[in-house]
PDB file of C-alpha atoms in Angstrom:
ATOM      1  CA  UNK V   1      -6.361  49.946 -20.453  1.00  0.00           C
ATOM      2  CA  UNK V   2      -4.637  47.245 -22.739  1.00  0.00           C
ATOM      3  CA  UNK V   3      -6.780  45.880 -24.356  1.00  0.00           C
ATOM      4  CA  UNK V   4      -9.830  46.261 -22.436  1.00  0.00           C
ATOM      5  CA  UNK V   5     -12.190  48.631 -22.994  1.00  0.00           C
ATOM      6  CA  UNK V   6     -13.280  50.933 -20.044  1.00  0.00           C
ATOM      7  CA  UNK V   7     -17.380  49.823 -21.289  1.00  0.00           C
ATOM      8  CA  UNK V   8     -16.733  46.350 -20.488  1.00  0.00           C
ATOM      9  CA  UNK V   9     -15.864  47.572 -16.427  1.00  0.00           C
ATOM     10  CA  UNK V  10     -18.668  49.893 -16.528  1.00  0.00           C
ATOM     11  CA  UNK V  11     -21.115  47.062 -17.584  1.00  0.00           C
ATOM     12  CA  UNK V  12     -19.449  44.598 -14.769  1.00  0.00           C
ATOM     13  CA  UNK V  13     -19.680  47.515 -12.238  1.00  0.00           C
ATOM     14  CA  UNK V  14     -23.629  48.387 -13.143  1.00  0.00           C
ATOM     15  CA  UNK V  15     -24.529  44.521 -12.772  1.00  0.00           C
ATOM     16  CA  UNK V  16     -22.632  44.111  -9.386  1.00  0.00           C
ATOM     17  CA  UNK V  17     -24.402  47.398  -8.164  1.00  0.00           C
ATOM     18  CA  UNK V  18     -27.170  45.621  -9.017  1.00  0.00           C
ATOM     19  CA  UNK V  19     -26.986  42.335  -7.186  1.00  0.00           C
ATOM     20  CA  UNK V  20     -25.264  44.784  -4.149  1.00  0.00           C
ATOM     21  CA  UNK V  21     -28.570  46.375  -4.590  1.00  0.00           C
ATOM     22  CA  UNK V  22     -30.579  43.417  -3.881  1.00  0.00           C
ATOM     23  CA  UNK V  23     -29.045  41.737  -1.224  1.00  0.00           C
ATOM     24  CA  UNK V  24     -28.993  45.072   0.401  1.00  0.00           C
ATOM     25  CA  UNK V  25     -32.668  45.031  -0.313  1.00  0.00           C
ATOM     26  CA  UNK V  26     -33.637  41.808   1.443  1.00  0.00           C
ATOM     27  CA  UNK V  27     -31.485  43.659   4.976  1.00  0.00           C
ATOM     28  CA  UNK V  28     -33.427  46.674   4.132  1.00  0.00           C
ATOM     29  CA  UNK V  29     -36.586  45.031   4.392  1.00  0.00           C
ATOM     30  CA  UNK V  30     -36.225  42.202   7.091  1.00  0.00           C
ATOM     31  CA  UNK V  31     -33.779  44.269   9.507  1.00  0.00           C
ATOM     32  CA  UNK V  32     -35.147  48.276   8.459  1.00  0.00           C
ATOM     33  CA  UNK V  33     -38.856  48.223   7.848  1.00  0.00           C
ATOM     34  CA  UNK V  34     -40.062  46.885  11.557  1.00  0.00           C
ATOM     35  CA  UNK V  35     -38.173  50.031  13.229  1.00  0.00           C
ATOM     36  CA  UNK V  36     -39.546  52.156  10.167  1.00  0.00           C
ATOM     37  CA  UNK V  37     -43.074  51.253  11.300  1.00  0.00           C
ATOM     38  CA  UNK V  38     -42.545  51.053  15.376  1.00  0.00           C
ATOM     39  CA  UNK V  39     -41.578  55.129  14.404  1.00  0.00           C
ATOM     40  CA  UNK V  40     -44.211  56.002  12.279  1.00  0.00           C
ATOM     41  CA  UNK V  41     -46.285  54.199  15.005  1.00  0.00           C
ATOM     42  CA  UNK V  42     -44.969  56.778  17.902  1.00  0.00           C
ATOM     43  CA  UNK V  43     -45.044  59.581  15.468  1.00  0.00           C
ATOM     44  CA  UNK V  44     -48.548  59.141  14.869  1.00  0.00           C
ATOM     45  CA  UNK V  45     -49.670  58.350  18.793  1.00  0.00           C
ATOM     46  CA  UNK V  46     -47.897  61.804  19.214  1.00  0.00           C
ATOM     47  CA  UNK V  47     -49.856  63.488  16.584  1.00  0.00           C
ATOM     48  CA  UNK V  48     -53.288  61.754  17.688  1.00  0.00           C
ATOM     49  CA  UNK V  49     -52.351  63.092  21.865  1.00  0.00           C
ATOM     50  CA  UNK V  50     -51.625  66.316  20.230  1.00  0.00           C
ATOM     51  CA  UNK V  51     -55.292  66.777  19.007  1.00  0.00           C
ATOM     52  CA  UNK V  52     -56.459  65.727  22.002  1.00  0.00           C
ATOM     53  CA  UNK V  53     -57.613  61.912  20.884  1.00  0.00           C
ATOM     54  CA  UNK V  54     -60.306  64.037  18.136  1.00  0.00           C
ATOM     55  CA  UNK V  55     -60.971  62.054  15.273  1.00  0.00           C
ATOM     56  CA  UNK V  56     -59.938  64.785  12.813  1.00  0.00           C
ATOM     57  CA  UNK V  57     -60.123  63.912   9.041  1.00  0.00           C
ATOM     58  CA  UNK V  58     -57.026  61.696   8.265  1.00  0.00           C
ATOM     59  CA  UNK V  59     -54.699  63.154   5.225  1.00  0.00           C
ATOM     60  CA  UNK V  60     -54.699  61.101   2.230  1.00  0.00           C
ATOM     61  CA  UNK V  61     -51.344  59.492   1.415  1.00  0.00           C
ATOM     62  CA  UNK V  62     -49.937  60.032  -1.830  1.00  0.00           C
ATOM     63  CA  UNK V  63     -48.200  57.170  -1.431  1.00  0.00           C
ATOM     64  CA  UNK V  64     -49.160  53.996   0.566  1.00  0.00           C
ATOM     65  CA  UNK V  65     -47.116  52.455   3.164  1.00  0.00           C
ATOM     66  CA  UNK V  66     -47.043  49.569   1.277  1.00  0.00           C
ATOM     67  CA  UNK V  67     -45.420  50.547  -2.096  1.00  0.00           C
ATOM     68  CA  UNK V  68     -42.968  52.804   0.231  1.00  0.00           C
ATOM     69  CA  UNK V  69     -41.492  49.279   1.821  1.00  0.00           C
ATOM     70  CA  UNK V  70     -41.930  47.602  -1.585  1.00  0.00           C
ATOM     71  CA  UNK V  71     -41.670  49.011  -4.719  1.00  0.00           C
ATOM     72  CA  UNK V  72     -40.451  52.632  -3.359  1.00  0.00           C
ATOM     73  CA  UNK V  73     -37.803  50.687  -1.606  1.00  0.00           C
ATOM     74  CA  UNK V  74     -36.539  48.570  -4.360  1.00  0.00           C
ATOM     75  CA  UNK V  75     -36.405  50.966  -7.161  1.00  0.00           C
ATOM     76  CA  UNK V  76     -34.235  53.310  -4.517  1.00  0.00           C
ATOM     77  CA  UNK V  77     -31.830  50.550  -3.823  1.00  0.00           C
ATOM     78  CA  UNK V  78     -31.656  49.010  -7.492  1.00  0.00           C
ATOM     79  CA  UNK V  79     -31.107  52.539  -8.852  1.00  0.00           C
ATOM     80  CA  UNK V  80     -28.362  53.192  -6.357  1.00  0.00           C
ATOM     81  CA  UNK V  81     -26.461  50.220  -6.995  1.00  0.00           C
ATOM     82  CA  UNK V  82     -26.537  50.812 -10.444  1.00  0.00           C
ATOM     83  CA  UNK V  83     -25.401  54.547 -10.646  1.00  0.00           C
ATOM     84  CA  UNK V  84     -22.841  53.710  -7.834  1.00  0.00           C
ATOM     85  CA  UNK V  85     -20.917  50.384  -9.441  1.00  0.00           C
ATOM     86  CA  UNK V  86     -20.844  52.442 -12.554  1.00  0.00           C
ATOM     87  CA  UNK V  87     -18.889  55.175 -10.651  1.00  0.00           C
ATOM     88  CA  UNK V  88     -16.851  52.435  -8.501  1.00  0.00           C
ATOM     89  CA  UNK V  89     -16.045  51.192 -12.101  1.00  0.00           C
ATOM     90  CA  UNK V  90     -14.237  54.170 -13.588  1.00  0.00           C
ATOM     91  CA  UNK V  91     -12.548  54.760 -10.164  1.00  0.00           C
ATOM     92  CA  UNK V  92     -11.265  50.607 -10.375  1.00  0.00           C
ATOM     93  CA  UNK V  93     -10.365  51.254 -14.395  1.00  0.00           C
ATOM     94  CA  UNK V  94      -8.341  54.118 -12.426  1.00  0.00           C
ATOM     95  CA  UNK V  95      -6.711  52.586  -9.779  1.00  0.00           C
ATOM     96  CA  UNK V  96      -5.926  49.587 -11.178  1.00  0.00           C
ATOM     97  CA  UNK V  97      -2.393  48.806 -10.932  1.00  0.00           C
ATOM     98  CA  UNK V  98      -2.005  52.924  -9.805  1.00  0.00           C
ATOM     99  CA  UNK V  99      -2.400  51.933  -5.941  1.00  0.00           C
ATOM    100  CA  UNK V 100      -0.076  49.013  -5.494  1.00  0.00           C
ATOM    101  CA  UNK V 101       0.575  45.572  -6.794  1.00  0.00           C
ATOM    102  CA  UNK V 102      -3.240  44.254  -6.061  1.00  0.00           C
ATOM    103  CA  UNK V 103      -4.824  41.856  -8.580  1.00  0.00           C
ATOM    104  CA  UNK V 104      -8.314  43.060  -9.927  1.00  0.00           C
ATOM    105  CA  UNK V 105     -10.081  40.982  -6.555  1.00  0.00           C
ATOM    106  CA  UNK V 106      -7.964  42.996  -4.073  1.00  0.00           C
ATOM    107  CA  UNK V 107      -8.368  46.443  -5.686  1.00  0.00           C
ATOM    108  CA  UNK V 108     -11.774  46.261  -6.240  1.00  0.00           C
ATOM    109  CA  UNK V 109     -12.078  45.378  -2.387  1.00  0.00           C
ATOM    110  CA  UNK V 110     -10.194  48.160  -1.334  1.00  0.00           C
ATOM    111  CA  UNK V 111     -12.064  50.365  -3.769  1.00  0.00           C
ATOM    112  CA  UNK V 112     -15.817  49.129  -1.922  1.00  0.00           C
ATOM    113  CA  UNK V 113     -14.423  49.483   1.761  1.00  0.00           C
ATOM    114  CA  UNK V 114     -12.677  52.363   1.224  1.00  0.00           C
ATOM    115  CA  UNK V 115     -16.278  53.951  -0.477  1.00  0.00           C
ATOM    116  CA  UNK V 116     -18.229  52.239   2.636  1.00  0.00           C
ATOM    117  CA  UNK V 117     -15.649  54.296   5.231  1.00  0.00           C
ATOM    118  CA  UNK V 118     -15.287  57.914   3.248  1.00  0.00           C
ATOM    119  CA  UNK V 119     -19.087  58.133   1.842  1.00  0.00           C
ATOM    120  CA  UNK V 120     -21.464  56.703   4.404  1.00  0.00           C
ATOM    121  CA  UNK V 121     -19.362  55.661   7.786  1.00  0.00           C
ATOM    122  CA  UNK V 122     -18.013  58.732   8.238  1.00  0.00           C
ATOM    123  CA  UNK V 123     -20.454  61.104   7.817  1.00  0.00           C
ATOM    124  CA  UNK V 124     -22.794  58.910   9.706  1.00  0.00           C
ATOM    125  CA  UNK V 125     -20.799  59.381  12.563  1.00  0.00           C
ATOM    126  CA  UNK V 126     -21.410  62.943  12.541  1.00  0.00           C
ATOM    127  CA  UNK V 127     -24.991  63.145  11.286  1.00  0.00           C
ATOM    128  CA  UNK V 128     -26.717  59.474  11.811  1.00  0.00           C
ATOM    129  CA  UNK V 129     -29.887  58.460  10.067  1.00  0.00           C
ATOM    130  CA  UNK V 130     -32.907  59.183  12.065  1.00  0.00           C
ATOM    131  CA  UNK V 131     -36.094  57.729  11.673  1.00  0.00           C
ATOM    132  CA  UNK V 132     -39.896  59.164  11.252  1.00  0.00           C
ATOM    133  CA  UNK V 133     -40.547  60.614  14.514  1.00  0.00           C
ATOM    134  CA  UNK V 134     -37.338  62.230  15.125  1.00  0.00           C
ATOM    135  CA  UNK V 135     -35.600  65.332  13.850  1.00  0.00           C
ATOM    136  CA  UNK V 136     -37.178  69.068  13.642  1.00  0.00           C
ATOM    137  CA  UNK V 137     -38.585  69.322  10.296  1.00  0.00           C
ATOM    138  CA  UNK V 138     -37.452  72.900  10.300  1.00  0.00           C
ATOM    139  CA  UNK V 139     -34.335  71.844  10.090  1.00  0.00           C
ATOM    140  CA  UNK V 140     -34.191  68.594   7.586  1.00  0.00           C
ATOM    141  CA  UNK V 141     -32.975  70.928   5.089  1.00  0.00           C
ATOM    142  CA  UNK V 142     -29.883  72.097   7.097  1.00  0.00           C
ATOM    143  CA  UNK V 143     -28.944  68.684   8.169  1.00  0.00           C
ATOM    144  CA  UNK V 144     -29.111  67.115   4.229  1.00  0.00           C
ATOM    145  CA  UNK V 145     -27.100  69.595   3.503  1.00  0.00           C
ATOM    146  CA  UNK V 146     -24.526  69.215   6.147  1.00  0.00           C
ATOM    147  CA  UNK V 147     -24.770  65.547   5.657  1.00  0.00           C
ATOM    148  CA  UNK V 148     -23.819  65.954   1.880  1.00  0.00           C
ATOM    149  CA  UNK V 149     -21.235  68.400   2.773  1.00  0.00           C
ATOM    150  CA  UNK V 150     -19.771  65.991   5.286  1.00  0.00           C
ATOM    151  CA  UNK V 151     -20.145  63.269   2.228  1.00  0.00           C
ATOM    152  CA  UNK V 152     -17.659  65.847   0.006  1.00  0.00           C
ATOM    153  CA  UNK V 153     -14.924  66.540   2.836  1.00  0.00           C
ATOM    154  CA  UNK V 154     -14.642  63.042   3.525  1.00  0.00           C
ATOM    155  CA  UNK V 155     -14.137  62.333  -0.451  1.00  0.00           C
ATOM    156  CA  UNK V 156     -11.509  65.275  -0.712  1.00  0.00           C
ATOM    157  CA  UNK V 157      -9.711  64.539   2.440  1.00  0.00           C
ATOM    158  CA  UNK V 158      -9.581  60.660   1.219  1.00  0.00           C
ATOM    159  CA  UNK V 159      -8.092  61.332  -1.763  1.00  0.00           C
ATOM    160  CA  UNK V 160      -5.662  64.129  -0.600  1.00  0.00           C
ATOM    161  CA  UNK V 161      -4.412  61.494   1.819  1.00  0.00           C
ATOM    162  CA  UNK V 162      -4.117  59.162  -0.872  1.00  0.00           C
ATOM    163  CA  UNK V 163      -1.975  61.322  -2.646  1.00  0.00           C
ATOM    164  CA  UNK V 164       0.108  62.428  -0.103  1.00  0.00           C
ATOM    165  CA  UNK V 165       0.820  58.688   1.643  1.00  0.00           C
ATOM    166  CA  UNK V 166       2.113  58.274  -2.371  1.00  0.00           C
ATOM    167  CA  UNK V 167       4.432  61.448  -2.292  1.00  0.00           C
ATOM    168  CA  UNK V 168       5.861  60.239   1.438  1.00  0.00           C
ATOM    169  CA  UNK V 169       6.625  56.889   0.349  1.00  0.00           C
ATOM    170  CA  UNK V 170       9.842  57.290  -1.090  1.00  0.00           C
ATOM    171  CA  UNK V 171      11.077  58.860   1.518  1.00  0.00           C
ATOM    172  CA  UNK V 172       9.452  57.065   4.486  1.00  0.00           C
ATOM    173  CA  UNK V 173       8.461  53.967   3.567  1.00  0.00           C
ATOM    174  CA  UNK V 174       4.744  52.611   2.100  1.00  0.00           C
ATOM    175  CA  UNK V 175       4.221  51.638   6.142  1.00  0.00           C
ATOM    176  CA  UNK V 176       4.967  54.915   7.410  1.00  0.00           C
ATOM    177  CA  UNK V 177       3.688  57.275   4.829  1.00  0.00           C
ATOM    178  CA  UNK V 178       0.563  55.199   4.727  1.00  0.00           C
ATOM    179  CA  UNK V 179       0.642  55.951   8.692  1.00  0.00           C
ATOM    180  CA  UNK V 180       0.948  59.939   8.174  1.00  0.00           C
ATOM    181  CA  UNK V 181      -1.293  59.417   5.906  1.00  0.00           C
ATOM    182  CA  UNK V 182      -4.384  57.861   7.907  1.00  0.00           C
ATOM    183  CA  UNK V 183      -3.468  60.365  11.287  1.00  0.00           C
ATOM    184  CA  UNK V 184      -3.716  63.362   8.735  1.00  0.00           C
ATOM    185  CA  UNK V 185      -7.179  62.029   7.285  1.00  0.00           C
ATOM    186  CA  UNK V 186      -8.409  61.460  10.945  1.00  0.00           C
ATOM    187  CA  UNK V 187      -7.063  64.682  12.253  1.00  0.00           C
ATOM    188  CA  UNK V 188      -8.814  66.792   9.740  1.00  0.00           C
ATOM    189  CA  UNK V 189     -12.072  64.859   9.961  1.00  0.00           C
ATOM    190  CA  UNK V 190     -11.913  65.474  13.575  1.00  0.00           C
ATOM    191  CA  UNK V 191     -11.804  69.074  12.880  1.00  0.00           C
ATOM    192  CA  UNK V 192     -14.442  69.063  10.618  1.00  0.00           C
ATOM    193  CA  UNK V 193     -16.167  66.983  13.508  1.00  0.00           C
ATOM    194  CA  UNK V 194     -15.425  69.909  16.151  1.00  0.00           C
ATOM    195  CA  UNK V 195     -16.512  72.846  13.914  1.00  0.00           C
ATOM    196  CA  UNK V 196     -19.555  71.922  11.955  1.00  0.00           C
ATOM    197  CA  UNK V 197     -23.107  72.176  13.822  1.00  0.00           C
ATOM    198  CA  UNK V 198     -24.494  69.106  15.738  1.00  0.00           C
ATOM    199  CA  UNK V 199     -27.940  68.702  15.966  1.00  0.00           C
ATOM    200  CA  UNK V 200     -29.463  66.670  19.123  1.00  0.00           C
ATOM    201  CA  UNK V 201     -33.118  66.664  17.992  1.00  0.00           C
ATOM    202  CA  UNK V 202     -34.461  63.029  19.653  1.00  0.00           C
ATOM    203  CA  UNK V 203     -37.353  63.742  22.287  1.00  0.00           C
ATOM    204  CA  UNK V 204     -36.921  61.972  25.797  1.00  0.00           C
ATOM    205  CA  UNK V 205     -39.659  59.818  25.015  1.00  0.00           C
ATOM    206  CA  UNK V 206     -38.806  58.283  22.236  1.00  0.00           C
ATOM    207  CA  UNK V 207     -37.232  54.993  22.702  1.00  0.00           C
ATOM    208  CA  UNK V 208     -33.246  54.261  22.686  1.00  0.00           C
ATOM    209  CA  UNK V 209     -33.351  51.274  21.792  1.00  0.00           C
ATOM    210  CA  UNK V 210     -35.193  51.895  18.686  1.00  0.00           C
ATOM    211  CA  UNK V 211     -33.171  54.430  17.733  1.00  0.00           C
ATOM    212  CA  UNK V 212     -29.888  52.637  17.903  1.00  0.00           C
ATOM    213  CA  UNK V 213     -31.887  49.299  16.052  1.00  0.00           C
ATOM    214  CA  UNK V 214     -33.016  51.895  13.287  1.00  0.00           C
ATOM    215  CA  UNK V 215     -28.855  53.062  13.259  1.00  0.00           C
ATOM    216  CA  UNK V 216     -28.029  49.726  12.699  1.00  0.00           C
ATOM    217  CA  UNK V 217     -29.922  48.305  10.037  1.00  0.00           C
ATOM    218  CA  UNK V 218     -29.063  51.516   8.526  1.00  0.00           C
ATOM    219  CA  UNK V 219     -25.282  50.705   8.495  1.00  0.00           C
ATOM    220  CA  UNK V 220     -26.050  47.064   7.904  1.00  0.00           C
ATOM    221  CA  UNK V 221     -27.710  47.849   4.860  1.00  0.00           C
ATOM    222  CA  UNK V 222     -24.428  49.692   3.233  1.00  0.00           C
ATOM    223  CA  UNK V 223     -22.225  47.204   4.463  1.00  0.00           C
ATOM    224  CA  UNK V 224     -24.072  44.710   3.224  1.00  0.00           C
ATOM    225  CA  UNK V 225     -24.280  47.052  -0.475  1.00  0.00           C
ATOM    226  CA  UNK V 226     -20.530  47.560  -0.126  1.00  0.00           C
ATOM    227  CA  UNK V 227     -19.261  44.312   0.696  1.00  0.00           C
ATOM    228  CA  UNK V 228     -21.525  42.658  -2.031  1.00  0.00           C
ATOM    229  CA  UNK V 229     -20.585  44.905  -4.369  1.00  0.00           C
ATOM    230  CA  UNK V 230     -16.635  44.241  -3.798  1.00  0.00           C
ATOM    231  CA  UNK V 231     -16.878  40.871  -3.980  1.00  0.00           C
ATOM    232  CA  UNK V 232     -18.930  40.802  -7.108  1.00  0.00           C
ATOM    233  CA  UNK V 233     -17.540  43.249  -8.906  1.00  0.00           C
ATOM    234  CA  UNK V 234     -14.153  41.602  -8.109  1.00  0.00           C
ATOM    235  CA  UNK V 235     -14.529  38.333  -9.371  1.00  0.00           C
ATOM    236  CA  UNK V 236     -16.275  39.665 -12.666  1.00  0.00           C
ATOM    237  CA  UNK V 237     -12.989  41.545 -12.949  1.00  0.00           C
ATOM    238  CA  UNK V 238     -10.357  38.812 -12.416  1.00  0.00           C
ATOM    239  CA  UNK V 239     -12.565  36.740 -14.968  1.00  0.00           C
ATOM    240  CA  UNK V 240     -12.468  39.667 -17.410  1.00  0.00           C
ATOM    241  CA  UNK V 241      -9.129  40.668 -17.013  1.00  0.00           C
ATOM    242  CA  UNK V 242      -7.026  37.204 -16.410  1.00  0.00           C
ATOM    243  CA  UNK V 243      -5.494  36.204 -19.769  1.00  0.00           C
ATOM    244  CA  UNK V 244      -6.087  32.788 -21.010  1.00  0.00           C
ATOM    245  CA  UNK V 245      -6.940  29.334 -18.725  1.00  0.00           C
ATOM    246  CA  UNK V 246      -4.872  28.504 -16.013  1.00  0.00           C
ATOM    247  CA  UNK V 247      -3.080  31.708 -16.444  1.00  0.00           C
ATOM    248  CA  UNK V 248      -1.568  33.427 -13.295  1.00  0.00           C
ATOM    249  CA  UNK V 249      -4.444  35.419 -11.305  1.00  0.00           C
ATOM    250  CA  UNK V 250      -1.586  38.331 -11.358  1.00  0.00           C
ATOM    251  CA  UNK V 251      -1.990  38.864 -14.821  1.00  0.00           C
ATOM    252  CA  UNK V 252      -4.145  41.656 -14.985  1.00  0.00           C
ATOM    253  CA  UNK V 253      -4.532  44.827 -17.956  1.00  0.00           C
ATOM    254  CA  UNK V 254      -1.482  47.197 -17.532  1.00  0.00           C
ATOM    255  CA  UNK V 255      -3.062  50.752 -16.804  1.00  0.00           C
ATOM    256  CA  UNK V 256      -2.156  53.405 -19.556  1.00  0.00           C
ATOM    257  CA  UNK V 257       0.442  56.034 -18.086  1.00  0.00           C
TER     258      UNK V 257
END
């Protein structure tokens, strides 16, 4: 970029994942951690019933509930946001001025909801979070790796759709070929949809409305990440990248190529 060094973005984009990380924290902890524990509660009635109300020796934990909602939480989130905005980073140094006439604010925007849509919204549809209590544990490996999978297809299929609304415009128009576009996406993710396994794995007595208050914090807590994260990480751009004071807020690095 002219004059800006790629670094500089890459800082901007680890701090925002950062603060992302945080506020996705505090929803984490006030909106996830109360379903967490009314599962682990049911999953461990179940297990008590199972040996007949015995007072077997309890296992030890390794780790205490505790430091799992605290520390084990926080280090997971902060850590996420950090690897994450430096990888939204290189894709903004990217797409910068590559994706349309958007100023630094807008693209970095479009960047974080198109990453909160392809990498978690998507997939989730297909294989939602679960929480303790539910879910064959012969089967956790299958379903990460599905999930992941799912995670990669949506990626590809994004950026093949980005790439082909581009080769359409000329010829139909940025409306139209960004219409084609979005119906091809959503037709192949359907089909992906349609031919990879679903797994159905909640017992009748566990509760639906815990279940679908577990979903949601789940989602709330990326959104939150996501949104954070664009709005952050966009105005740390626009004040690294606007030239001089009181210059126009179009003014932004021209992208090499």
């Amino acid at each position: 970029m002219n004059s800006i060094s790629v670094r500089a973005l890459l800082v901007r984009g680890m701090i925002a994942g950062v603060i992302a990380g945080a506020l996705a924290l505090a929803v984490a902890y006030f909106l996830g951690e109360s379903q967490v524990d009314a599962a682990i509660a049911i999953e461990e009635a179940h297990s008590h019933a199972a040996h007949g109300g015995g007072g077997g020796a309890e296992e030890e934990e390794l780790v205490s509930r505790t430091m799992q909602a605290t520390g084990g939480l926080a280090t997971a989130l902060l850590v996420f946001g950090v690897a994450v905005g430096g990888i939204a980073a290189l894709v903004f140094a990217y797409a910068l001025g590559r994706i349309g006439k958007f100023g630094p604010r807008a693209t970095a925007a479009l960047i974080a909801g198109a990453a909160l849509l392809t990498v978690y919204v998507v997939p989730f549809l297909k294989y939602p979070a679960n929480p303790p209590a539910v879910g064959d544990p012969d089967t956790i490996g299958k379903r990460t790796t599905l999930f992941f999978l799912m995670v990669a297809l949506s990626l590809l299929l994004a950026v093949a759709a980005v790439i082909i609304g581009k080769r359409l415009a000329p010829g139909l128009g940025n409306w139209n070929a960004s219409i084609v576009a979005a119906a091809g996406f959503v037709l192949a993710i359907g089909l992906a949809y349609a031919f990879l396994p679903s797994f159905d794995e909640v017992g009748k007595d566990f509760p639906a409305s815990l279940l679908w208050k577990f979903r949601l914090s789940t989602l709330a807590v990326q959104t939150t990440f996501w949104a954070g994260f664009g709005l952050i990480f966009g105005y740390l751009t626009e004040r690294l990248l606007v030239s001089g004071n009181g210059a126009d807020a179009r003014r932004v690095a021209t992208p090499v190529g």
